[in-house]
């Protein structure tokens, strides 16, 4: 029997594949090796396989019942379809909206949590952040790109806040509000400042990524205040949320806004500064009249924690090092903690190292494409171990120890670091979608690789 095959182009992969009659977009994509996410297994129970139909909307049938229910629940635009349910009737061009593991986590509809609490008065530190020049930024990008950018930023910052014992109260457009001290933590003021400092540092790491992806200068402003608030659960039906009510919230928001006129990124109130003045380094202070107030108040620009405080609060377990054959070797982890065909990302102060275990060997390399300077794999917590067979976009490891870059599909040798072959470069030497980064074919930089060896049942990595 002759089956008509329908051509589909998937972005940002720039990959073409074919869909057979009666086959879903997801089934065809997975059969063709296109890394579509599908957290629920393709049963329309999540939205992680969703795509934006760029061309050929008229060749897409109406949503079936299952897709319609999910679309109604999430208020999806007509052009956003679930690949697990869509059976195109003609040629289409789509863009995947879930690109990697961070996206998979933040878009999954399978996880939920709820907290309830009656009203009680507490001394808390309130963290309020906003994206600088968000209106201008949102005019430059499509609505979907704006949502992707914000969710990626919020996923990173949310992790920082929770690690520091904070509670994310609310997302208000491009703004984020968090509370420290809900459970009467004595060091809540210091934890709030630490989270703010780490957030600024994280944004600095994200800047090259957003600049390469969208050609924008992404930045944020943060305001912190300390005072009394009523903590309780507000809402009705299934929409309750734990929140803080009181003037401390309003002032934190106004302190954040004061950064714009002051030319700063992180300001804290005098009340909060009084709690942690001996633990932070202050760059400057400003006297301002906050919106809605009559008196001028002092705000302090925090630069960093004092070294001794930073060492105590953010202490890392030092890795054991030895000298061997003229090189410094760092103890990574026990050999049996990583199984064949699994990987782990080790977090160093200035860079991340990816460790991959093969059938009978280990490879270690810098987690940064030497051409676009974007991560091969998303940054993980130190103890996390993830398999290589992820159902979404990742750089891939070939059977002959090659690393295929997720950004421009070039292949590196994992033992020598040499470029095996260029792929998906345009005639002018630029990578599709990254033309503004220039001709990278003239920059044949090697992948930075590190030697590995096993000693006393542990993996050791040679750094220099």
GROMACS .gro file of C-alpha atoms in nm:
model
  464
    1UNK     CA    1   0.000   0.000   0.000
    2UNK     CA    2   0.128   0.348  -0.089
    3UNK     CA    3   0.124   0.599   0.195
    4UNK     CA    4   0.151   0.972   0.135
    5UNK     CA    5   0.426   1.115   0.353
    6UNK     CA    6   0.389   1.471   0.483
    7UNK     CA    7   0.694   1.693   0.528
    8UNK     CA    8   0.744   1.869   0.861
    9UNK     CA    9   1.018   2.120   0.946
   10UNK     CA   10   1.102   2.154   1.316
   11UNK     CA   11   1.271   2.462   1.464
   12UNK     CA   12   1.503   2.547   1.631
   13UNK     CA   13   1.659   2.217   1.518
   14UNK     CA   14   1.630   2.299   1.146
   15UNK     CA   15   1.540   1.933   1.098
   16UNK     CA   16   1.301   1.788   0.841
   17UNK     CA   17   1.107   1.466   0.894
   18UNK     CA   18   0.803   1.296   0.748
   19UNK     CA   19   0.468   1.207   0.900
   20UNK     CA   20   0.269   0.913   0.768
   21UNK     CA   21  -0.107   0.927   0.727
   22UNK     CA   22  -0.277   0.882   1.066
   23UNK     CA   23   0.049   0.933   1.256
   24UNK     CA   24   0.084   1.206   1.519
   25UNK     CA   25   0.352   1.471   1.496
   26UNK     CA   26   0.512   1.338   1.816
   27UNK     CA   27   0.524   0.978   1.692
   28UNK     CA   28   0.689   1.081   1.367
   29UNK     CA   29   0.935   1.314   1.541
   30UNK     CA   30   1.053   1.049   1.787
   31UNK     CA   31   1.077   0.791   1.508
   32UNK     CA   32   1.297   1.035   1.315
   33UNK     CA   33   1.520   1.122   1.610
   34UNK     CA   34   1.386   1.474   1.666
   35UNK     CA   35   1.401   1.533   2.046
   36UNK     CA   36   1.045   1.627   2.138
   37UNK     CA   37   0.970   1.633   2.511
   38UNK     CA   38   0.673   1.423   2.623
   39UNK     CA   39   0.655   1.403   3.003
   40UNK     CA   40   0.324   1.215   3.011
   41UNK     CA   41   0.416   0.970   2.735
   42UNK     CA   42   0.201   1.132   2.467
   43UNK     CA   43  -0.140   1.103   2.636
   44UNK     CA   44  -0.235   1.474   2.638
   45UNK     CA   45  -0.192   1.481   3.018
   46UNK     CA   46   0.078   1.751   3.004
   47UNK     CA   47   0.181   2.024   2.761
   48UNK     CA   48   0.553   1.950   2.728
   49UNK     CA   49   0.524   1.836   2.364
   50UNK     CA   50   0.354   2.155   2.251
   51UNK     CA   51   0.461   2.330   1.932
   52UNK     CA   52   0.394   2.664   1.773
   53UNK     CA   53   0.266   2.617   1.416
   54UNK     CA   54   0.454   2.876   1.210
   55UNK     CA   55   0.331   2.776   0.863
   56UNK     CA   56   0.052   2.543   0.752
   57UNK     CA   57  -0.207   2.612   1.020
   58UNK     CA   58  -0.477   2.553   0.758
   59UNK     CA   59  -0.339   2.201   0.709
   60UNK     CA   60  -0.387   2.113   1.078
   61UNK     CA   61  -0.721   1.956   1.176
   62UNK     CA   62  -0.920   2.092   1.468
   63UNK     CA   63  -0.821   1.981   1.818
   64UNK     CA   64  -0.965   1.651   1.937
   65UNK     CA   65  -1.138   1.627   2.275
   66UNK     CA   66  -0.823   1.555   2.482
   67UNK     CA   67  -0.620   1.832   2.322
   68UNK     CA   68  -0.915   2.071   2.349
   69UNK     CA   69  -0.945   2.014   2.723
   70UNK     CA   70  -0.574   2.082   2.778
   71UNK     CA   71  -0.583   2.388   2.550
   72UNK     CA   72  -0.881   2.526   2.741
   73UNK     CA   73  -0.717   2.461   3.076
   74UNK     CA   74  -0.393   2.635   2.976
   75UNK     CA   75  -0.560   2.893   2.749
   76UNK     CA   76  -0.337   2.801   2.458
   77UNK     CA   77  -0.352   3.014   2.145
   78UNK     CA   78  -0.488   2.848   1.828
   79UNK     CA   79  -0.136   2.822   1.683
   80UNK     CA   80  -0.006   2.627   1.985
   81UNK     CA   81  -0.077   2.257   1.943
   82UNK     CA   82   0.007   1.935   2.126
   83UNK     CA   83   0.235   1.726   1.907
   84UNK     CA   84   0.104   1.405   2.067
   85UNK     CA   85  -0.245   1.474   1.928
   86UNK     CA   86  -0.179   1.671   1.609
   87UNK     CA   87  -0.205   1.472   1.283
   88UNK     CA   88  -0.114   1.720   1.008
   89UNK     CA   89  -0.287   1.683   0.672
   90UNK     CA   90  -0.021   1.871   0.474
   91UNK     CA   91   0.322   2.028   0.496
   92UNK     CA   92   0.381   2.232   0.814
   93UNK     CA   93   0.663   2.419   0.985
   94UNK     CA   94   0.663   2.419   1.365
   95UNK     CA   95   0.875   2.541   1.654
   96UNK     CA   96   0.923   2.327   1.962
   97UNK     CA   97   0.847   2.523   2.279
   98UNK     CA   98   1.016   2.289   2.528
   99UNK     CA   99   1.387   2.282   2.449
  100UNK     CA  100   1.571   2.129   2.744
  101UNK     CA  101   1.545   1.995   3.097
  102UNK     CA  102   1.484   2.330   3.262
  103UNK     CA  103   1.193   2.388   3.025
  104UNK     CA  104   1.061   2.039   3.092
  105UNK     CA  105   1.046   2.104   3.464
  106UNK     CA  106   0.886   2.447   3.443
  107UNK     CA  107   0.625   2.350   3.183
  108UNK     CA  108   0.520   2.014   3.325
  109UNK     CA  109   0.156   2.014   3.433
  110UNK     CA  110   0.202   1.699   3.641
  111UNK     CA  111   0.343   1.860   3.955
  112UNK     CA  112   0.152   2.073   4.202
  113UNK     CA  113   0.176   2.175   4.564
  114UNK     CA  114  -0.030   2.372   4.809
  115UNK     CA  115   0.029   2.531   5.146
  116UNK     CA  116  -0.231   2.662   5.384
  117UNK     CA  117  -0.188   2.872   5.695
  118UNK     CA  118  -0.406   3.098   5.905
  119UNK     CA  119  -0.301   3.461   5.949
  120UNK     CA  120  -0.013   3.527   6.187
  121UNK     CA  121   0.215   3.824   6.238
  122UNK     CA  122   0.586   3.769   6.173
  123UNK     CA  123   0.907   3.961   6.117
  124UNK     CA  124   1.008   3.878   5.760
  125UNK     CA  125   1.243   3.991   5.487
  126UNK     CA  126   1.065   4.059   5.158
  127UNK     CA  127   1.249   4.014   4.829
  128UNK     CA  128   1.112   4.195   4.524
  129UNK     CA  129   1.270   4.178   4.178
  130UNK     CA  130   1.182   4.316   3.837
  131UNK     CA  131   1.330   4.291   3.486
  132UNK     CA  132   1.495   4.615   3.375
  133UNK     CA  133   1.333   4.783   3.071
  134UNK     CA  134   1.086   4.498   3.036
  135UNK     CA  135   0.845   4.696   2.818
  136UNK     CA  136   1.116   4.762   2.561
  137UNK     CA  137   1.231   4.401   2.578
  138UNK     CA  138   0.879   4.265   2.527
  139UNK     CA  139   0.836   4.484   2.219
  140UNK     CA  140   1.147   4.328   2.062
  141UNK     CA  141   1.039   3.965   2.108
  142UNK     CA  142   0.737   3.751   2.026
  143UNK     CA  143   0.499   3.675   2.316
  144UNK     CA  144   0.617   3.314   2.324
  145UNK     CA  145   0.983   3.419   2.342
  146UNK     CA  146   0.901   3.657   2.627
  147UNK     CA  147   0.732   3.378   2.822
  148UNK     CA  148   1.023   3.141   2.753
  149UNK     CA  149   1.279   3.398   2.866
  150UNK     CA  150   1.090   3.481   3.186
  151UNK     CA  151   1.029   3.118   3.275
  152UNK     CA  152   1.394   3.034   3.223
  153UNK     CA  153   1.496   3.321   3.450
  154UNK     CA  154   1.233   3.236   3.712
  155UNK     CA  155   1.339   2.869   3.715
  156UNK     CA  156   1.697   2.968   3.799
  157UNK     CA  157   1.603   3.227   4.061
  158UNK     CA  158   1.336   3.009   4.219
  159UNK     CA  159   1.597   2.746   4.293
  160UNK     CA  160   1.822   3.008   4.456
  161UNK     CA  161   1.542   3.137   4.676
  162UNK     CA  162   1.441   2.792   4.794
  163UNK     CA  163   1.802   2.692   4.866
  164UNK     CA  164   1.824   2.996   5.093
  165UNK     CA  165   1.509   2.905   5.283
  166UNK     CA  166   1.282   3.155   5.110
  167UNK     CA  167   0.925   3.111   4.992
  168UNK     CA  168   0.815   3.232   4.649
  169UNK     CA  169   0.503   3.433   4.713
  170UNK     CA  170   0.404   3.542   4.366
  171UNK     CA  171   0.502   3.611   4.007
  172UNK     CA  172   0.362   3.941   3.883
  173UNK     CA  173   0.438   3.970   3.513
  174UNK     CA  174   0.814   4.013   3.505
  175UNK     CA  175   0.825   4.067   3.883
  176UNK     CA  176   0.895   3.811   4.154
  177UNK     CA  177   0.815   3.839   4.524
  178UNK     CA  178   0.962   3.609   4.788
  179UNK     CA  179   0.944   3.595   5.167
  180UNK     CA  180   1.219   3.492   5.409
  181UNK     CA  181   1.136   3.409   5.770
  182UNK     CA  182   0.796   3.243   5.737
  183UNK     CA  183   0.913   2.966   5.967
  184UNK     CA  184   1.088   3.205   6.207
  185UNK     CA  185   1.440   3.143   6.075
  186UNK     CA  186   1.672   3.363   6.280
  187UNK     CA  187   1.905   3.429   5.987
  188UNK     CA  188   1.623   3.515   5.742
  189UNK     CA  189   1.756   3.871   5.675
  190UNK     CA  190   2.100   3.738   5.584
  191UNK     CA  191   1.952   3.456   5.375
  192UNK     CA  192   1.744   3.707   5.180
  193UNK     CA  193   2.049   3.918   5.100
  194UNK     CA  194   2.247   3.609   5.006
  195UNK     CA  195   1.971   3.502   4.766
  196UNK     CA  196   1.970   3.849   4.609
  197UNK     CA  197   2.348   3.847   4.558
  198UNK     CA  198   2.331   3.499   4.404
  199UNK     CA  199   2.044   3.608   4.180
  200UNK     CA  200   2.247   3.899   4.042
  201UNK     CA  201   2.537   3.659   3.978
  202UNK     CA  202   2.304   3.415   3.802
  203UNK     CA  203   2.171   3.690   3.576
  204UNK     CA  204   2.529   3.777   3.485
  205UNK     CA  205   2.577   3.414   3.376
  206UNK     CA  206   2.251   3.422   3.178
  207UNK     CA  207   2.337   3.743   2.994
  208UNK     CA  208   2.554   3.580   2.722
  209UNK     CA  209   2.284   3.317   2.664
  210UNK     CA  210   2.008   3.577   2.614
  211UNK     CA  211   2.238   3.797   2.406
  212UNK     CA  212   2.315   3.505   2.174
  213UNK     CA  213   1.956   3.386   2.157
  214UNK     CA  214   1.782   3.720   2.115
  215UNK     CA  215   2.040   3.997   2.087
  216UNK     CA  216   1.916   4.164   2.407
  217UNK     CA  217   2.080   4.300   2.722
  218UNK     CA  218   1.889   4.125   3.002
  219UNK     CA  219   1.918   4.264   3.354
  220UNK     CA  220   1.719   4.287   3.676
  221UNK     CA  221   1.670   4.511   3.979
  222UNK     CA  222   1.611   4.386   4.335
  223UNK     CA  223   1.474   4.556   4.647
  224UNK     CA  224   1.473   4.409   5.000
  225UNK     CA  225   1.299   4.525   5.316
  226UNK     CA  226   1.259   4.384   5.666
  227UNK     CA  227   0.958   4.432   5.888
  228UNK     CA  228   0.632   4.296   6.023
  229UNK     CA  229   0.381   4.128   5.793
  230UNK     CA  230   0.073   3.912   5.831
  231UNK     CA  231   0.140   3.568   5.682
  232UNK     CA  232  -0.160   3.365   5.573
  233UNK     CA  233  -0.343   3.185   5.296
  234UNK     CA  234  -0.555   3.396   5.063
  235UNK     CA  235  -0.784   3.292   4.780
  236UNK     CA  236  -1.093   3.090   4.708
  237UNK     CA  237  -1.162   2.734   4.597
  238UNK     CA  238  -0.854   2.584   4.437
  239UNK     CA  239  -0.676   2.918   4.398
  240UNK     CA  240  -0.546   2.973   4.752
  241UNK     CA  241  -0.185   3.073   4.804
  242UNK     CA  242   0.033   3.159   5.099
  243UNK     CA  243   0.123   3.528   5.098
  244UNK     CA  244   0.235   3.825   5.306
  245UNK     CA  245   0.024   4.132   5.366
  246UNK     CA  246   0.151   4.460   5.509
  247UNK     CA  247   0.349   4.774   5.443
  248UNK     CA  248   0.675   4.578   5.433
  249UNK     CA  249   0.561   4.435   5.096
  250UNK     CA  250   0.478   4.774   4.950
  251UNK     CA  251   0.810   4.923   5.062
  252UNK     CA  252   1.011   4.631   4.917
  253UNK     CA  253   0.845   4.694   4.581
  254UNK     CA  254   0.922   5.067   4.599
  255UNK     CA  255   1.284   5.000   4.700
  256UNK     CA  256   1.319   4.780   4.392
  257UNK     CA  257   1.185   5.065   4.176
  258UNK     CA  258   1.436   5.308   4.333
  259UNK     CA  259   1.721   5.118   4.165
  260UNK     CA  260   1.630   5.277   3.832
  261UNK     CA  261   1.699   5.634   3.943
  262UNK     CA  262   1.997   5.531   4.157
  263UNK     CA  263   2.161   5.335   3.874
  264UNK     CA  264   2.195   5.028   4.097
  265UNK     CA  265   2.086   4.664   4.082
  266UNK     CA  266   2.041   4.570   4.449
  267UNK     CA  267   1.917   4.801   4.724
  268UNK     CA  268   1.812   4.716   5.080
  269UNK     CA  269   1.629   4.921   5.339
  270UNK     CA  270   1.777   5.076   5.651
  271UNK     CA  271   1.573   4.833   5.861
  272UNK     CA  272   1.724   4.534   5.684
  273UNK     CA  273   2.073   4.684   5.682
  274UNK     CA  274   2.050   4.717   6.061
  275UNK     CA  275   2.005   4.341   6.087
  276UNK     CA  276   2.311   4.244   5.879
  277UNK     CA  277   2.537   4.552   5.862
  278UNK     CA  278   2.837   4.363   6.004
  279UNK     CA  279   2.802   4.084   5.747
  280UNK     CA  280   2.784   4.269   5.413
  281UNK     CA  281   2.998   4.505   5.207
  282UNK     CA  282   2.809   4.815   5.098
  283UNK     CA  283   2.908   5.006   4.787
  284UNK     CA  284   2.710   5.325   4.852
  285UNK     CA  285   2.390   5.455   5.004
  286UNK     CA  286   2.123   5.689   4.871
  287UNK     CA  287   1.870   5.916   5.038
  288UNK     CA  288   1.535   5.896   4.860
  289UNK     CA  289   1.169   5.967   4.912
  290UNK     CA  290   0.998   5.643   4.818
  291UNK     CA  291   0.674   5.662   4.622
  292UNK     CA  292   0.377   5.706   4.855
  293UNK     CA  293   0.588   5.822   5.152
  294UNK     CA  294   0.655   6.169   5.294
  295UNK     CA  295   0.996   6.125   5.455
  296UNK     CA  296   1.332   6.058   5.295
  297UNK     CA  297   1.491   5.727   5.381
  298UNK     CA  298   1.834   5.567   5.337
  299UNK     CA  299   1.883   5.274   5.102
  300UNK     CA  300   2.205   5.072   5.084
  301UNK     CA  301   2.364   4.917   4.777
  302UNK     CA  302   2.491   4.572   4.871
  303UNK     CA  303   2.796   4.449   4.679
  304UNK     CA  304   2.875   4.117   4.846
  305UNK     CA  305   2.886   3.930   5.174
  306UNK     CA  306   3.197   3.977   5.384
  307UNK     CA  307   3.442   3.694   5.312
  308UNK     CA  308   3.411   3.527   5.651
  309UNK     CA  309   3.031   3.539   5.637
  310UNK     CA  310   3.025   3.411   5.278
  311UNK     CA  311   3.255   3.124   5.370
  312UNK     CA  312   3.029   3.023   5.657
  313UNK     CA  313   2.695   3.063   5.479
  314UNK     CA  314   2.797   2.923   5.140
  315UNK     CA  315   3.055   2.673   5.255
  316UNK     CA  316   3.139   2.407   4.999
  317UNK     CA  317   3.291   2.075   5.086
  318UNK     CA  318   3.647   2.111   4.953
  319UNK     CA  319   3.743   1.850   4.695
  320UNK     CA  320   4.049   1.644   4.772
  321UNK     CA  321   4.342   1.714   4.539
  322UNK     CA  322   4.674   1.539   4.477
  323UNK     CA  323   4.976   1.594   4.253
  324UNK     CA  324   5.052   1.315   4.010
  325UNK     CA  325   5.273   1.311   3.698
  326UNK     CA  326   5.313   1.688   3.710
  327UNK     CA  327   4.938   1.754   3.716
  328UNK     CA  328   4.683   1.855   3.982
  329UNK     CA  329   4.411   1.590   4.014
  330UNK     CA  330   4.076   1.651   4.183
  331UNK     CA  331   3.873   1.374   4.342
  332UNK     CA  332   3.533   1.379   4.168
  333UNK     CA  333   3.320   1.100   4.322
  334UNK     CA  334   3.321   0.724   4.396
  335UNK     CA  335   3.331   0.516   4.079
  336UNK     CA  336   3.007   0.332   4.153
  337UNK     CA  337   2.806   0.657   4.178
  338UNK     CA  338   2.798   0.689   3.799
  339UNK     CA  339   2.667   0.403   3.588
  340UNK     CA  340   2.764   0.334   3.223
  341UNK     CA  341   2.600   0.580   2.980
  342UNK     CA  342   2.521   0.829   3.256
  343UNK     CA  343   2.667   1.174   3.311
  344UNK     CA  344   2.716   1.425   3.587
  345UNK     CA  345   2.801   1.794   3.591
  346UNK     CA  346   3.055   1.905   3.852
  347UNK     CA  347   3.017   2.262   3.969
  348UNK     CA  348   3.344   2.455   3.998
  349UNK     CA  349   3.370   2.823   4.088
  350UNK     CA  350   3.455   2.947   3.737
  351UNK     CA  351   3.324   2.669   3.514
  352UNK     CA  352   3.136   2.340   3.503
  353UNK     CA  353   3.285   2.007   3.397
  354UNK     CA  354   3.071   1.734   3.240
  355UNK     CA  355   3.173   1.377   3.324
  356UNK     CA  356   3.042   1.099   3.100
  357UNK     CA  357   3.091   0.730   3.172
  358UNK     CA  358   3.111   0.498   2.872
  359UNK     CA  359   3.119   0.121   2.872
  360UNK     CA  360   3.481   0.102   2.983
  361UNK     CA  361   3.608   0.460   3.011
  362UNK     CA  362   3.533   0.810   3.137
  363UNK     CA  363   3.539   1.143   2.952
  364UNK     CA  364   3.541   1.490   3.108
  365UNK     CA  365   3.504   1.824   2.929
  366UNK     CA  366   3.417   2.190   2.985
  367UNK     CA  367   3.042   2.245   2.971
  368UNK     CA  368   3.066   2.530   2.720
  369UNK     CA  369   3.064   2.529   2.341
  370UNK     CA  370   3.399   2.691   2.246
  371UNK     CA  371   3.232   2.873   1.956
  372UNK     CA  372   2.900   3.007   2.088
  373UNK     CA  373   2.999   2.988   2.460
  374UNK     CA  374   2.663   2.833   2.550
  375UNK     CA  375   2.624   2.523   2.773
  376UNK     CA  376   2.622   2.178   2.617
  377UNK     CA  377   2.406   2.063   2.908
  378UNK     CA  378   2.199   2.254   3.160
  379UNK     CA  379   2.370   2.319   3.492
  380UNK     CA  380   2.278   2.058   3.752
  381UNK     CA  381   2.301   2.039   4.127
  382UNK     CA  382   2.627   1.867   4.222
  383UNK     CA  383   2.462   1.543   4.340
  384UNK     CA  384   2.235   1.500   4.039
  385UNK     CA  385   2.296   1.221   3.791
  386UNK     CA  386   2.108   1.222   3.463
  387UNK     CA  387   2.106   0.965   3.184
  388UNK     CA  388   2.201   1.059   2.830
  389UNK     CA  389   1.873   0.938   2.677
  390UNK     CA  390   1.667   1.248   2.755
  391UNK     CA  391   1.353   1.308   2.544
  392UNK     CA  392   1.438   1.671   2.473
  393UNK     CA  393   1.716   1.879   2.324
  394UNK     CA  394   2.058   1.801   2.466
  395UNK     CA  395   2.402   1.768   2.318
  396UNK     CA  396   2.452   1.402   2.232
  397UNK     CA  397   2.730   1.149   2.279
  398UNK     CA  398   2.803   0.920   1.983
  399UNK     CA  399   2.904   0.555   2.012
  400UNK     CA  400   3.261   0.641   1.906
  401UNK     CA  401   3.311   0.903   2.181
  402UNK     CA  402   3.208   1.211   1.990
  403UNK     CA  403   3.017   1.507   2.137
  404UNK     CA  404   2.758   1.661   1.903
  405UNK     CA  405   2.692   2.021   2.006
  406UNK     CA  406   2.326   2.105   2.061
  407UNK     CA  407   2.372   2.455   1.915
  408UNK     CA  408   2.529   2.400   1.573
  409UNK     CA  409   2.566   2.020   1.552
  410UNK     CA  410   2.945   2.022   1.523
  411UNK     CA  411   3.114   1.708   1.656
  412UNK     CA  412   3.412   1.709   1.895
  413UNK     CA  413   3.636   1.420   1.988
  414UNK     CA  414   3.592   1.361   2.363
  415UNK     CA  415   3.949   1.237   2.414
  416UNK     CA  416   4.146   1.491   2.210
  417UNK     CA  417   3.899   1.781   2.198
  418UNK     CA  418   3.957   1.819   1.822
  419UNK     CA  419   3.671   1.912   1.588
  420UNK     CA  420   3.575   1.603   1.391
  421UNK     CA  421   3.342   1.785   1.156
  422UNK     CA  422   3.143   2.103   1.116
  423UNK     CA  423   2.771   2.062   1.062
  424UNK     CA  424   2.476   2.289   0.997
  425UNK     CA  425   2.691   2.593   0.923
  426UNK     CA  426   2.567   2.824   0.651
  427UNK     CA  427   2.779   2.925   0.353
  428UNK     CA  428   2.902   3.234   0.535
  429UNK     CA  429   3.020   3.021   0.828
  430UNK     CA  430   2.747   3.126   1.072
  431UNK     CA  431   2.522   2.892   1.269
  432UNK     CA  432   2.150   2.907   1.174
  433UNK     CA  433   1.975   3.139   1.416
  434UNK     CA  434   2.303   3.277   1.549
  435UNK     CA  435   2.413   3.486   1.253
  436UNK     CA  436   2.492   3.779   1.482
  437UNK     CA  437   2.774   3.577   1.644
  438UNK     CA  438   2.969   3.589   1.317
  439UNK     CA  439   3.165   3.337   1.114
  440UNK     CA  440   3.252   3.067   1.368
  441UNK     CA  441   3.413   2.849   1.100
  442UNK     CA  442   3.712   3.083   1.127
  443UNK     CA  443   3.740   3.002   1.495
  444UNK     CA  444   3.828   2.630   1.499
  445UNK     CA  445   3.862   2.622   1.877
  446UNK     CA  446   3.902   2.281   2.036
  447UNK     CA  447   3.682   2.147   2.310
  448UNK     CA  448   3.853   2.169   2.649
  449UNK     CA  449   3.888   1.812   2.775
  450UNK     CA  450   4.034   1.680   3.099
  451UNK     CA  451   4.207   1.344   3.163
  452UNK     CA  452   4.035   1.095   3.392
  453UNK     CA  453   4.169   0.806   3.597
  454UNK     CA  454   4.046   0.566   3.864
  455UNK     CA  455   4.234   0.537   4.192
  456UNK     CA  456   4.119   0.378   4.519
  457UNK     CA  457   3.770   0.326   4.377
  458UNK     CA  458   3.721   0.695   4.289
  459UNK     CA  459   3.725   0.898   3.971
  460UNK     CA  460   3.994   1.168   3.956
  461UNK     CA  461   4.005   1.451   3.700
  462UNK     CA  462   4.327   1.623   3.597
  463UNK     CA  463   4.278   2.000   3.586
  464UNK     CA  464   4.628   2.138   3.514
   0.00000   0.00000   0.00000
